Short mmCIF file of C-alpha atoms in Angstrom, two decimals:
data_model
loop_
_atom_site.label_atom_id
_atom_site.label_comp_id
_atom_site.label_asym_id
_atom_site.label_seq_id
_atom_site.Cartn_x
_atom_site.Cartn_y
_atom_site.Cartn_z
CA MET A 1 5.55 12.65 15.54
CA THR A 2 5.56 15.50 13.06
CA ALA A 3 3.16 18.41 13.13
CA ASN A 4 0.76 16.98 10.56
CA ASP A 5 0.72 13.24 11.15
CA PHE A 6 -2.66 13.19 12.84
CA THR A 7 -6.24 13.54 11.69
CA LEU A 8 -8.91 15.74 13.24
CA ILE A 9 -12.50 14.56 12.88
CA LEU A 10 -15.62 16.62 13.47
CA ALA A 11 -17.83 14.69 15.90
CA PRO A 12 -21.49 13.88 15.19
CA LEU A 13 -23.60 16.25 17.29
CA GLN A 14 -27.29 15.82 16.57
CA GLY A 15 -28.90 19.16 15.72
CA PHE A 16 -25.57 20.90 15.16
CA THR A 17 -23.02 19.30 12.83
CA ASP A 18 -25.30 18.61 9.88
CA VAL A 19 -24.32 19.10 6.25
CA THR A 20 -25.22 22.79 6.34
CA PHE A 21 -22.93 23.44 9.28
CA ARG A 22 -20.15 21.28 7.86
CA ASN A 23 -20.11 23.07 4.52
CA VAL A 24 -20.27 26.56 6.00
CA TYR A 25 -17.63 25.73 8.60
CA ALA A 26 -15.24 24.45 5.92
CA ARG A 27 -15.60 27.74 4.01
CA HIS A 28 -14.41 29.79 6.98
CA PHE A 29 -12.04 27.59 8.97
CA SER A 30 -9.40 24.95 8.33
CA GLY A 31 -7.82 22.14 10.30
CA VAL A 32 -10.66 19.60 10.26
CA ASP A 33 -9.86 16.68 7.95
CA GLU A 34 -13.16 14.77 7.93
CA ALA A 35 -16.49 14.44 9.69
CA LEU A 36 -18.64 11.73 11.18
CA ALA A 37 -22.23 12.63 10.40
CA PRO A 38 -25.01 12.68 13.02
CA PHE A 39 -26.74 9.31 13.16
CA ILE A 40 -29.33 8.03 10.73
CA SER A 41 -31.88 5.84 12.49
CA THR A 42 -32.90 2.57 10.90
CA MET A 43 -36.58 2.06 10.16
CA GLY A 44 -38.56 -1.11 10.57
CA HIS A 45 -39.31 -3.45 7.69
CA GLN A 46 -36.26 -2.21 5.76
CA ARG A 47 -37.90 1.09 4.88
CA LEU A 48 -36.06 4.27 3.97
CA LYS A 49 -37.02 7.93 3.87
CA PRO A 50 -34.95 10.05 1.46
CA SER A 51 -34.97 12.90 3.98
CA ARG A 52 -33.02 10.74 6.42
CA ILE A 53 -30.06 10.26 4.11
CA LYS A 54 -30.01 13.69 2.45
CA ASP A 55 -27.49 14.86 5.05
CA VAL A 56 -24.86 12.40 3.81
CA ASP A 57 -25.45 12.72 0.07
CA PRO A 58 -21.88 12.80 -1.32
CA GLN A 59 -22.89 15.45 -3.85
CA HIS A 60 -23.68 17.82 -0.97
CA ASN A 61 -20.58 16.95 1.06
CA LEU A 62 -17.76 18.05 -1.22
CA ALA A 63 -16.20 20.49 1.27
CA LEU A 64 -15.48 17.93 3.98
CA PRO A 65 -15.30 14.13 3.61
CA VAL A 66 -18.08 12.53 5.66
CA VAL A 67 -18.69 9.07 7.10
CA PRO A 68 -22.36 8.18 7.74
CA GLN A 69 -23.39 6.82 11.13
CA ILE A 70 -26.18 4.33 11.73
CA LEU A 71 -28.30 4.05 14.87
CA GLY A 72 -30.14 0.76 15.13
CA ASN A 73 -30.44 -2.65 16.75
CA VAL A 74 -32.08 -4.82 14.07
CA ALA A 75 -29.62 -6.59 11.79
CA ASP A 76 -31.76 -6.67 8.65
CA ASP A 77 -32.61 -2.99 8.89
CA PHE A 78 -28.96 -2.10 9.56
CA ILE A 79 -27.79 -4.13 6.56
CA PHE A 80 -30.44 -2.56 4.34
CA LEU A 81 -29.36 0.97 5.28
CA ALA A 82 -25.63 0.22 5.10
CA ARG A 83 -26.03 -1.24 1.61
CA HIS A 84 -27.96 1.83 0.50
CA LEU A 85 -25.23 4.12 1.85
CA ALA A 86 -22.62 2.06 0.01
CA ASP A 87 -24.64 2.38 -3.20
CA MET A 88 -24.56 6.16 -2.69
CA GLY A 89 -20.76 5.98 -2.83
CA HIS A 90 -19.77 5.76 0.83
CA THR A 91 -16.78 3.54 1.52
CA GLN A 92 -17.34 3.12 5.26
CA VAL A 93 -20.15 3.28 7.82
CA ASN A 94 -20.13 3.72 11.58
CA TRP A 95 -22.38 2.12 14.18
CA ASN A 96 -23.54 4.44 16.95
CA LEU A 97 -23.17 2.59 20.25
CA GLY A 98 -22.53 5.70 22.27
CA CYS A 99 -25.53 8.05 22.15
CA PRO A 100 -26.15 8.86 25.83
CA HIS A 101 -29.70 10.23 25.65
CA SER A 102 -32.14 8.23 27.76
CA LYS A 103 -34.96 8.19 25.18
CA ILE A 104 -32.67 6.38 22.78
CA ALA A 105 -30.97 4.20 25.38
CA LYS A 106 -34.33 2.94 26.69
CA LYS A 107 -34.99 1.49 23.23
CA MET A 108 -31.69 -0.47 23.40
CA ARG A 109 -30.06 1.83 20.90
CA GLY A 110 -26.89 3.87 21.25
CA SER A 111 -25.33 3.45 24.68
CA GLY A 112 -28.39 1.50 25.76
CA LEU A 113 -26.93 -1.54 23.96
CA LEU A 114 -23.66 -1.45 25.87
CA MET A 115 -25.18 -3.43 28.74
CA PHE A 116 -25.91 -6.30 26.34
CA PRO A 117 -22.59 -7.39 24.81
CA GLU A 118 -24.07 -10.71 23.69
CA THR A 119 -26.62 -8.80 21.59
CA ILE A 120 -23.87 -6.67 20.06
CA ASP A 121 -21.91 -9.85 19.36
CA ALA A 122 -24.85 -11.44 17.53
CA LEU A 123 -25.57 -8.29 15.54
CA LEU A 124 -21.96 -7.93 14.43
CA GLU A 125 -21.84 -11.61 13.46
CA THR A 126 -24.80 -11.08 11.14
CA ILE A 127 -24.05 -7.58 9.86
CA LEU A 128 -20.37 -7.82 8.97
CA GLY A 129 -20.80 -10.62 6.51
CA GLN A 130 -23.53 -8.83 4.60
CA ILE A 131 -22.41 -5.24 4.13
CA PRO A 132 -20.02 -4.25 1.32
CA VAL A 133 -18.03 -1.62 3.24
CA PRO A 134 -15.89 -1.58 6.41
CA LEU A 135 -17.63 -0.91 9.72
CA SER A 136 -16.37 1.16 12.65
CA VAL A 137 -18.09 1.64 16.01
CA LYS A 138 -18.44 4.66 18.28
CA ILE A 139 -18.77 3.65 21.92
CA ARG A 140 -18.65 4.83 25.51
CA LEU A 141 -17.22 3.05 28.54
CA GLY A 142 -20.63 1.59 29.23
CA ARG A 143 -24.20 2.62 29.89
CA GLN A 144 -24.35 2.44 33.69
CA ASN A 145 -20.70 1.98 34.71
CA LYS A 146 -17.25 1.82 33.17
CA GLU A 147 -16.81 -1.86 34.00
CA GLU A 148 -19.08 -2.70 31.07
CA ILE A 149 -16.26 -1.83 28.67
CA HIS A 150 -14.35 -5.03 29.51
CA ASP A 151 -16.99 -7.43 28.16
CA LEU A 152 -17.60 -5.09 25.24
CA ILE A 153 -13.95 -5.07 24.17
CA ARG A 154 -13.84 -8.86 24.27
CA VAL A 155 -16.81 -8.88 21.87
CA LEU A 156 -15.31 -6.26 19.55
CA ASN A 157 -12.05 -8.19 19.39
CA ARG A 158 -13.87 -11.11 17.80
CA HIS A 159 -14.97 -9.13 14.76
CA PRO A 160 -13.11 -7.46 11.86
CA LEU A 161 -13.89 -3.82 12.63
CA ASP A 162 -12.11 -0.97 10.90
CA HIS A 163 -11.60 1.04 14.11
CA VAL A 164 -13.15 1.95 17.45
CA ILE A 165 -14.00 5.50 18.55
CA LEU A 166 -14.17 5.75 22.34
CA HIS A 167 -15.56 8.60 24.38
CA PRO A 168 -14.36 7.71 27.89
CA ARG A 169 -17.52 8.46 29.85
CA THR A 170 -20.54 6.27 30.57
CA GLY A 171 -23.87 6.91 28.92
CA VAL A 172 -25.58 8.00 32.14
CA GLN A 173 -22.84 10.57 32.70
CA MET A 174 -23.86 12.36 29.50
CA TYR A 175 -21.12 15.04 29.44
CA ARG A 176 -20.73 15.49 33.19
CA GLY A 177 -17.43 14.98 34.96
CA LYS A 178 -14.16 14.48 33.15
CA ALA A 179 -13.10 12.05 30.44
CA ASP A 180 -11.56 9.01 32.14
CA LEU A 181 -8.16 8.71 30.48
CA ASP A 182 -7.13 5.73 32.62
CA ALA A 183 -10.19 3.80 31.49
CA PHE A 184 -9.49 4.83 27.91
CA ALA A 185 -5.93 3.50 28.18
CA ALA A 186 -7.10 0.18 29.62
CA ALA A 187 -9.69 -0.29 26.87
CA MET A 188 -7.26 0.67 24.11
CA ASN A 189 -4.60 -1.71 25.40
CA ALA A 190 -7.09 -4.57 25.55
CA CYS A 191 -8.45 -3.98 22.06
CA VAL A 192 -6.98 -5.37 18.84
CA HIS A 193 -8.49 -2.60 16.69
CA PRO A 194 -7.14 0.91 16.05
CA PHE A 195 -8.56 3.47 18.47
CA VAL A 196 -9.78 7.02 17.92
CA TYR A 197 -9.82 9.38 20.90
CA ASN A 198 -12.96 11.46 21.54
CA GLY A 199 -13.78 13.61 24.56
CA ASP A 200 -13.00 16.95 26.26
CA ILE A 201 -10.63 18.30 23.58
CA THR A 202 -11.47 21.95 24.17
CA ASP A 203 -8.01 23.53 24.00
CA THR A 204 -4.52 22.91 22.69
CA PRO A 205 -2.94 22.00 26.06
CA PHE A 206 -5.43 19.18 26.62
CA PHE A 207 -4.96 17.91 23.08
CA SER A 208 -1.18 17.94 23.51
CA MET A 209 -1.49 16.05 26.79
CA VAL A 210 -3.72 13.37 25.24
CA ARG A 211 -1.45 13.05 22.23
CA GLN A 212 1.60 12.67 24.44
CA ARG A 213 -0.10 10.10 26.66
CA PHE A 214 -1.34 8.05 23.70
CA PRO A 215 1.40 8.33 21.06
CA GLY A 216 -0.02 5.42 19.09
CA ILE A 217 -3.23 7.30 18.33
CA CYS A 218 -3.27 9.41 15.20
CA ARG A 219 -7.00 10.20 14.91
CA PHE A 220 -8.83 12.55 17.26
CA MET A 221 -12.50 13.51 17.28
CA ILE A 222 -13.70 16.93 18.45
CA GLY A 223 -17.28 18.10 18.84
CA ARG A 224 -18.24 20.57 21.55
CA GLY A 225 -14.74 22.06 21.49
CA ILE A 226 -15.22 23.18 17.88
CA LEU A 227 -18.68 24.62 18.56
CA ALA A 228 -17.23 26.66 21.43
CA ASN A 229 -14.05 27.60 19.55
CA PRO A 230 -14.22 27.22 15.77
CA PHE A 231 -10.52 28.15 15.61
CA LEU A 232 -9.48 25.15 17.72
CA PRO A 233 -8.42 22.84 14.83
CA GLU A 234 -6.27 25.65 13.41
CA GLU A 235 -4.72 26.20 16.82
CA ILE A 236 -3.99 22.49 17.25
CA LYS A 237 -2.36 22.30 13.83
CA GLY A 238 -0.37 25.49 14.29
CA ILE A 239 -2.13 27.37 11.50
CA SER A 240 -1.43 31.02 12.19
CA SER A 241 -4.11 33.70 12.15
CA ASP A 242 -4.50 37.23 13.45
CA PRO A 243 -6.23 37.10 16.87
CA GLU A 244 -7.66 40.58 16.33
CA GLN A 245 -9.48 39.35 13.24
CA ARG A 246 -11.26 36.55 15.05
CA PRO A 247 -14.49 38.44 15.86
CA ALA A 248 -14.75 39.56 12.24
CA ARG A 249 -14.19 36.01 11.00
CA LEU A 250 -16.82 34.72 13.41
CA LYS A 251 -19.32 37.31 12.22
CA LYS A 252 -18.81 36.26 8.60
CA PHE A 253 -19.17 32.62 9.64
CA HIS A 254 -22.32 33.39 11.64
CA ASP A 255 -23.93 35.39 8.83
CA ASP A 256 -23.11 32.70 6.28
CA LEU A 257 -24.59 30.05 8.58
CA VAL A 258 -27.78 32.05 9.08
CA SER A 259 -28.12 32.51 5.32
CA ALA A 260 -27.58 28.81 4.66
CA TYR A 261 -30.10 27.72 7.28
CA ALA A 262 -32.62 30.34 6.16
CA GLY A 263 -32.73 28.65 2.77
CA ARG A 264 -33.39 25.31 4.43
CA PHE A 265 -35.79 25.92 7.33
CA SER A 266 -39.47 26.58 6.83
CA GLY A 267 -39.81 29.53 9.18
CA PRO A 268 -37.95 32.11 11.28
CA GLY A 269 -38.81 30.35 14.54
CA HIS A 270 -36.91 27.24 13.54
CA LEU A 271 -33.98 29.33 12.33
CA THR A 272 -33.85 31.34 15.55
CA GLY A 273 -33.90 28.22 17.68
CA ARG A 274 -31.10 26.59 15.73
CA MET A 275 -28.86 29.65 15.95
CA LYS A 276 -29.51 30.09 19.69
CA GLY A 277 -28.24 26.55 20.12
CA PHE A 278 -24.88 27.52 18.62
CA TRP A 279 -24.62 30.58 20.88
CA HIS A 280 -24.89 28.37 23.97
CA TYR A 281 -21.48 27.02 22.98
CA LEU A 282 -19.91 30.00 21.21
CA GLY A 283 -21.01 32.85 23.47
CA PRO A 284 -19.00 31.94 26.59
CA SER A 285 -15.79 31.99 24.53
CA PHE A 286 -15.97 35.81 24.38
CA LYS A 287 -14.85 38.08 27.20
CA HIS A 288 -17.64 39.96 29.01
CA HIS A 289 -20.25 37.83 27.28
CA LYS A 290 -22.90 37.39 29.98
CA ALA A 291 -25.15 40.40 29.37
CA PRO A 292 -25.13 40.35 25.54
CA LEU A 293 -25.43 36.55 25.43
CA LYS A 294 -28.48 36.70 27.70
CA LYS A 295 -30.14 39.10 25.26
CA ILE A 296 -29.35 36.85 22.31
CA LEU A 297 -30.65 33.71 24.00
CA ARG A 298 -33.83 35.44 25.19
CA SER A 299 -34.68 36.88 21.77
CA PRO A 300 -38.42 36.27 21.22
CA CYS A 301 -38.22 36.37 17.41
CA PHE A 302 -35.72 36.36 14.57
CA GLU A 303 -35.82 40.16 14.20
CA ALA A 304 -34.85 40.61 17.84
CA TYR A 305 -32.22 37.89 17.54
CA SER A 306 -30.65 39.58 14.51
CA ALA A 307 -30.61 42.97 16.25
CA HIS A 308 -28.96 41.60 19.39
CA VAL A 309 -26.32 39.73 17.40
CA ALA A 310 -25.58 42.82 15.30
CA ASP A 311 -25.23 44.92 18.46
CA PHE A 312 -22.89 42.35 19.92
CA PHE A 313 -20.54 42.30 16.94
CA ASP A 314 -20.70 46.10 16.61
CA SER A 315 -19.52 46.43 20.22
CA ASP A 316 -16.00 45.27 19.32
CA PRO A 317 -16.22 42.01 21.33
CA GLN A 318 -13.01 40.49 22.63
CA TRP A 319 -12.30 36.85 21.87
CA GLY A 320 -11.17 34.69 24.78
CA SER A 321 -13.08 33.85 27.93
#
């Protein structure tokens, strides 16, 4: 393999990797080739709210190619939404069969469907013949246990999918424990479709290990690793940068993100909450972060938040945990 024969994909993290984040991120960092958007839920009776698809409007996603993701379990509603996305100009859609959150799983959506391979089989049988674009799926090893993947792969093999994205944990695990690379290998070897690896890519050594173990994979998805270390795709691809300039680059990225969200959110409370969410990931990547991060996360208002962040960057913070 050569240095640039693989693709890095920004994972769909609800509440984080929306179009605002994607566009701002692409202005400040390189290395990410495309993104899978956070899911769009289907609505009953083939209804559609424009606000639900605004995030994947191609006119607003010029900085980073994006694939829309659908969350749903009713064939007619899925087909309706997929056709609308195709009419918008999208050339592929993804089916979310991996969301681990219990509120979604209890409704037999996301990873909650993984326990019902016969239902997935019937849905794919209906959907694939009636949508005008290729379909990929994003899955986990199962909802309750990793043995569920075996029946699921047999179902997926019966249908003409574009590719399969596998995060090798179960739904009930959420993000606890470690990605099960042995289970990933078994699923990949049993599947006739191309696989995309997703899970625990938080540094270059782990990426290199995964790439070496699975030389046939050329597409890798990263989510939390990018939120914690926005430089990670550049590091993986060997794009050089001055380590001493990293705090300054992060400050510019942060300020640009705040400005972009300020123009979108209705009030400072919403803006403060969104930015605190990013600091949960980003903050621990700095040395000596505990005290200043605590102040940032406990900020009672946007003015206090802004002051604590400014103090942090003025203190000459050192990158690297």
